Amino acid sequence: MKNNAIKYRKIRGINRRKRAIEQWGEVNKVLDVDLLNQDKRDYVEFLVDPWSRLSLINSIYPEPTSDCEYLLIKSVQNIYQSWKDSLEALQTPYYLQIWLRENYVSRSQVVCAIDEMKDFYDDTFEAIDKQPKNGIQSSIHYNSNTAEYLDCFEWKLYRCVQAYDLADPWDAEYVQSLNSQQLLIKQIIGQIEYQIVEIDKVWLICT
């Protein structure tokens, strides 16, 4: 099975998309405290059409750029701040974080947890020892528009990693198609050899 080149689809109705991003941000600013107390964790994903649409063919929409990227980052920061105010009012230890994806910004999230789930996300990402010299300013998302929001915090860069079973033909072929810089280490887990792959980098707020 050969991997076909991904085709990028044109996004139409950009003003409508921008309004949808703003609406998404406003709707998700209110933390559902009752649900949080029940489940002990909550999160919000960027569910805005067309970026959240499942593609059934070998084509995808390009990641948000320009005004759409700016509005996404603005909305994520506003959700974070609103949730922080709600969590502070609970007067209980909590985890609250923005997961700002570097290459796939549309997969960014705001995540929180309380009580016994507070440490649930501690090992979600792998630390990177050598941080970019200019910090968040080295991000592809940093520009004159987004600086207003990204400069509100100090950020640290982490890796998103995933393990692929080298005995599985599909996994093995996918690994072979990757850039060598994405290939980290091989690990034996339960007598199965896995290739650990960096699938993206993610910026987290220093806390």
mmCIF file of C-alpha atoms in Angstrom, residues 3-205:
data_model
loop_
_atom_site.group_PDB
_atom_site.id
_atom_site.type_symbol
_atom_site.label_atom_id
_atom_site.label_comp_id
_atom_site.label_asym_id
_atom_site.label_seq_id
_atom_site.Cartn_x
_atom_site.Cartn_y
_atom_site.Cartn_z
ATOM 1 C CA ASN A 3 0.701 6.553 0.600
ATOM 2 C CA ASN A 4 -0.892 8.974 -1.851
ATOM 3 C CA ALA A 5 0.004 12.634 -1.628
ATOM 4 C CA ILE A 6 -2.387 14.611 0.518
ATOM 5 C CA LYS A 7 -4.413 17.178 -1.384
ATOM 6 C CA TYR A 8 -5.396 20.399 0.362
ATOM 7 C CA ARG A 9 -8.915 21.634 -0.198
ATOM 8 C CA LYS A 10 -9.731 25.304 -0.610
ATOM 9 C CA ILE A 11 -11.659 26.887 2.263
ATOM 10 C CA ARG A 12 -14.538 29.013 1.018
ATOM 11 C CA GLY A 13 -16.659 31.568 2.854
ATOM 12 C CA ILE A 14 -13.807 32.771 5.058
ATOM 13 C CA ASN A 15 -15.864 35.496 6.759
ATOM 14 C CA ARG A 16 -18.412 32.885 7.776
ATOM 15 C CA ARG A 17 -15.573 30.757 9.157
ATOM 16 C CA LYS A 18 -14.285 33.672 11.205
ATOM 17 C CA ARG A 19 -17.706 34.266 12.728
ATOM 18 C CA ALA A 20 -17.967 30.560 13.540
ATOM 19 C CA ILE A 21 -14.619 30.665 15.382
ATOM 20 C CA GLU A 22 -15.744 33.660 17.447
ATOM 21 C CA GLN A 23 -19.028 31.926 18.270
ATOM 22 C CA TRP A 24 -17.168 28.757 19.253
ATOM 23 C CA GLY A 25 -15.004 30.788 21.613
ATOM 24 C CA GLU A 26 -17.949 32.515 23.257
ATOM 25 C CA VAL A 27 -19.965 29.316 23.711
ATOM 26 C CA ASN A 28 -17.074 27.534 25.404
ATOM 27 C CA LYS A 29 -16.017 30.316 27.772
ATOM 28 C CA VAL A 30 -18.428 29.083 30.444
ATOM 29 C CA LEU A 31 -17.022 26.111 32.349
ATOM 30 C CA ASP A 32 -19.671 23.518 33.223
ATOM 31 C CA VAL A 33 -18.835 23.299 36.924
ATOM 32 C CA ASP A 34 -21.512 20.690 37.656
ATOM 33 C CA LEU A 35 -20.104 18.381 34.982
ATOM 34 C CA LEU A 36 -16.566 19.061 36.200
ATOM 35 C CA ASN A 37 -17.501 18.124 39.759
ATOM 36 C CA GLN A 38 -19.015 14.917 38.414
ATOM 37 C CA ASP A 39 -16.270 13.840 35.974
ATOM 38 C CA LYS A 40 -13.354 15.659 37.653
ATOM 39 C CA ARG A 41 -12.024 16.821 34.264
ATOM 40 C CA ASP A 42 -13.157 18.702 31.186
ATOM 41 C CA TYR A 43 -11.753 19.948 27.909
ATOM 42 C CA VAL A 44 -12.699 21.910 24.838
ATOM 43 C CA GLU A 45 -11.580 21.097 21.309
ATOM 44 C CA PHE A 46 -11.615 23.296 18.234
ATOM 45 C CA LEU A 47 -14.830 21.977 16.716
ATOM 46 C CA VAL A 48 -15.335 24.458 13.918
ATOM 47 C CA ASP A 49 -16.278 23.482 10.379
ATOM 48 C CA PRO A 50 -14.514 22.655 8.095
ATOM 49 C CA TRP A 51 -11.441 21.899 10.254
ATOM 50 C CA SER A 52 -13.339 19.449 12.461
ATOM 51 C CA ARG A 53 -14.920 17.679 9.501
ATOM 52 C CA LEU A 54 -13.917 14.049 8.964
ATOM 53 C CA SER A 55 -12.441 13.561 5.515
ATOM 54 C CA LEU A 56 -13.347 10.300 3.789
ATOM 55 C CA ILE A 57 -11.048 10.942 0.841
ATOM 56 C CA ASN A 58 -7.345 11.664 0.582
ATOM 57 C CA SER A 59 -7.737 15.411 0.995
ATOM 58 C CA ILE A 60 -7.765 17.738 3.969
ATOM 59 C CA TYR A 61 -8.311 21.389 4.734
ATOM 60 C CA PRO A 62 -5.196 23.452 5.450
ATOM 61 C CA GLU A 63 -4.633 24.572 9.022
ATOM 62 C CA PRO A 64 -6.125 27.946 10.051
ATOM 63 C CA THR A 65 -3.938 30.873 9.056
ATOM 64 C CA SER A 66 -4.100 34.664 9.139
ATOM 65 C CA ASP A 67 -7.305 35.961 10.767
ATOM 66 C CA CYS A 68 -8.625 32.464 11.459
ATOM 67 C CA GLU A 69 -5.461 31.497 13.311
ATOM 68 C CA TYR A 70 -5.550 34.771 15.251
ATOM 69 C CA LEU A 71 -9.188 34.252 16.269
ATOM 70 C CA LEU A 72 -8.483 30.658 17.305
ATOM 71 C CA ILE A 73 -5.608 31.722 19.577
ATOM 72 C CA LYS A 74 -7.610 34.651 20.960
ATOM 73 C CA SER A 75 -10.564 32.364 21.717
ATOM 74 C CA VAL A 76 -8.387 29.711 23.370
ATOM 75 C CA GLN A 77 -6.799 32.319 25.629
ATOM 76 C CA ASN A 78 -10.186 33.788 26.555
ATOM 77 C CA ILE A 79 -11.548 30.319 27.369
ATOM 78 C CA TYR A 80 -8.488 29.626 29.498
ATOM 79 C CA GLN A 81 -8.886 32.849 31.471
ATOM 80 C CA SER A 82 -12.617 32.342 31.996
ATOM 81 C CA TRP A 83 -12.094 28.767 33.158
ATOM 82 C CA LYS A 84 -9.314 29.908 35.463
ATOM 83 C CA ASP A 85 -11.673 32.346 37.175
ATOM 84 C CA SER A 86 -14.252 29.570 37.654
ATOM 85 C CA LEU A 87 -11.651 27.135 39.000
ATOM 86 C CA GLU A 88 -10.286 29.698 41.450
ATOM 87 C CA ALA A 89 -13.807 30.146 42.813
ATOM 88 C CA LEU A 90 -13.975 26.412 43.589
ATOM 89 C CA GLN A 91 -11.048 26.819 46.005
ATOM 90 C CA THR A 92 -9.652 23.370 45.194
ATOM 91 C CA PRO A 93 -6.338 22.324 43.577
ATOM 92 C CA TYR A 94 -6.666 22.067 39.818
ATOM 93 C CA TYR A 95 -4.909 21.492 36.521
ATOM 94 C CA LEU A 96 -5.581 23.996 33.777
ATOM 95 C CA GLN A 97 -3.641 24.189 30.557
ATOM 96 C CA ILE A 98 -3.690 25.322 26.952
ATOM 97 C CA TRP A 99 -2.375 22.686 24.575
ATOM 98 C CA LEU A 100 -1.262 24.880 21.676
ATOM 99 C CA ARG A 101 -0.242 22.580 18.844
ATOM 100 C CA GLU A 102 2.632 23.839 16.727
ATOM 101 C CA ASN A 103 1.971 22.121 13.391
ATOM 102 C CA TYR A 104 -1.723 21.320 13.804
ATOM 103 C CA VAL A 105 -3.126 24.359 15.576
ATOM 104 C CA SER A 106 -6.679 23.169 14.842
ATOM 105 C CA ARG A 107 -6.057 20.321 17.322
ATOM 106 C CA SER A 108 -5.290 22.723 20.164
ATOM 107 C CA GLN A 109 -7.295 22.302 23.363
ATOM 108 C CA VAL A 110 -8.026 23.836 26.741
ATOM 109 C CA VAL A 111 -7.949 21.139 29.419
ATOM 110 C CA CYS A 112 -8.706 21.136 33.137
ATOM 111 C CA ALA A 113 -8.964 18.620 35.976
ATOM 112 C CA ILE A 114 -9.606 18.706 39.724
ATOM 113 C CA ASP A 115 -9.387 16.548 42.842
ATOM 114 C CA GLU A 116 -8.089 13.007 42.225
ATOM 115 C CA MET A 117 -7.752 13.689 38.483
ATOM 116 C CA LYS A 118 -5.594 16.777 38.937
ATOM 117 C CA ASP A 119 -2.382 14.934 37.950
ATOM 118 C CA PHE A 120 -3.985 12.856 35.182
ATOM 119 C CA TYR A 121 -2.391 14.864 32.344
ATOM 120 C CA ASP A 122 1.102 15.255 33.801
ATOM 121 C CA ASP A 123 2.693 12.719 31.433
ATOM 122 C CA THR A 124 0.655 13.487 28.328
ATOM 123 C CA PHE A 125 3.608 15.105 26.548
ATOM 124 C CA GLU A 126 7.349 14.513 26.530
ATOM 125 C CA ALA A 127 9.616 17.291 27.763
ATOM 126 C CA ILE A 128 12.158 18.801 25.369
ATOM 127 C CA ASP A 129 15.461 19.558 27.058
ATOM 128 C CA LYS A 130 16.706 22.155 24.580
ATOM 129 C CA GLN A 131 14.107 24.907 24.388
ATOM 130 C CA PRO A 132 13.972 27.402 21.496
ATOM 131 C CA LYS A 133 16.139 30.418 22.243
ATOM 132 C CA ASN A 134 13.309 32.889 21.644
ATOM 133 C CA GLY A 135 10.623 30.848 23.372
ATOM 134 C CA ILE A 136 7.102 31.332 22.053
ATOM 135 C CA GLN A 137 8.380 33.949 19.613
ATOM 136 C CA SER A 138 9.939 31.095 17.638
ATOM 137 C CA SER A 139 6.500 29.543 17.086
ATOM 138 C CA ILE A 140 4.961 29.653 13.616
ATOM 139 C CA HIS A 141 1.873 31.082 15.315
ATOM 140 C CA TYR A 142 3.656 34.138 16.714
ATOM 141 C CA ASN A 143 3.117 37.341 14.775
ATOM 142 C CA SER A 144 2.139 40.966 15.312
ATOM 143 C CA ASN A 145 -1.507 40.001 15.823
ATOM 144 C CA THR A 146 -1.181 36.931 18.047
ATOM 145 C CA ALA A 147 1.594 38.456 20.191
ATOM 146 C CA GLU A 148 -1.054 40.272 22.254
ATOM 147 C CA TYR A 149 -2.298 36.905 23.527
ATOM 148 C CA LEU A 150 0.776 34.684 23.376
ATOM 149 C CA ASP A 151 2.876 37.195 25.325
ATOM 150 C CA CYS A 152 0.448 36.969 28.252
ATOM 151 C CA PHE A 153 2.191 33.782 29.384
ATOM 152 C CA GLU A 154 5.548 32.112 29.567
ATOM 153 C CA TRP A 155 5.490 28.959 27.435
ATOM 154 C CA LYS A 156 7.473 25.738 27.270
ATOM 155 C CA LEU A 157 7.728 23.434 24.266
ATOM 156 C CA TYR A 158 6.951 19.698 24.526
ATOM 157 C CA ARG A 159 6.641 16.759 22.140
ATOM 158 C CA CYS A 160 3.486 14.860 21.199
ATOM 159 C CA VAL A 161 4.647 11.279 20.691
ATOM 160 C CA GLN A 162 2.982 8.077 19.564
ATOM 161 C CA ALA A 163 4.128 4.446 19.438
ATOM 162 C CA TYR A 164 3.815 2.415 16.219
ATOM 163 C CA ASP A 165 3.961 -1.397 16.120
ATOM 164 C CA LEU A 166 6.758 -2.301 13.700
ATOM 165 C CA ALA A 167 5.288 -5.790 13.234
ATOM 166 C CA ASP A 168 2.108 -4.275 11.848
ATOM 167 C CA PRO A 169 2.446 -3.725 8.051
ATOM 168 C CA TRP A 170 0.375 -0.529 8.092
ATOM 169 C CA ASP A 171 2.287 0.974 11.009
ATOM 170 C CA ALA A 172 5.632 -0.083 9.559
ATOM 171 C CA GLU A 173 4.894 1.456 6.159
ATOM 172 C CA TYR A 174 3.691 4.667 7.779
ATOM 173 C CA VAL A 175 6.876 4.899 9.849
ATOM 174 C CA GLN A 176 8.963 4.442 6.701
ATOM 175 C CA SER A 177 7.176 7.397 5.096
ATOM 176 C CA LEU A 178 8.106 9.792 7.901
ATOM 177 C CA ASN A 179 10.905 12.295 8.107
ATOM 178 C CA SER A 180 13.850 10.781 9.992
ATOM 179 C CA GLN A 181 13.739 13.692 12.440
ATOM 180 C CA GLN A 182 10.358 12.445 13.658
ATOM 181 C CA LEU A 183 11.767 9.045 14.597
ATOM 182 C CA LEU A 184 12.867 9.081 18.219
ATOM 183 C CA ILE A 185 13.663 5.697 19.772
ATOM 184 C CA LYS A 186 12.578 2.087 19.470
ATOM 185 C CA GLN A 187 11.139 0.342 22.505
ATOM 186 C CA ILE A 188 10.269 -3.255 23.323
ATOM 187 C CA ILE A 189 6.919 -3.351 25.102
ATOM 188 C CA GLY A 190 5.557 -6.791 25.937
ATOM 189 C CA GLN A 191 7.894 -8.460 23.372
ATOM 190 C CA ILE A 192 6.630 -6.141 20.628
ATOM 191 C CA GLU A 193 8.974 -3.598 19.068
ATOM 192 C CA TYR A 194 7.564 -0.097 18.746
ATOM 193 C CA GLN A 195 8.912 2.962 17.006
ATOM 194 C CA ILE A 196 8.312 6.105 19.051
ATOM 195 C CA VAL A 197 7.415 8.933 16.691
ATOM 196 C CA GLU A 198 7.094 12.660 17.242
ATOM 197 C CA ILE A 199 3.746 13.561 15.669
ATOM 198 C CA ASP A 200 3.771 17.218 16.661
ATOM 199 C CA LYS A 201 5.116 19.711 19.163
ATOM 200 C CA VAL A 202 2.920 21.492 21.675
ATOM 201 C CA TRP A 203 3.314 24.675 23.703
ATOM 202 C CA LEU A 204 2.202 24.590 27.337
ATOM 203 C CA ILE A 205 1.940 27.483 29.761
#
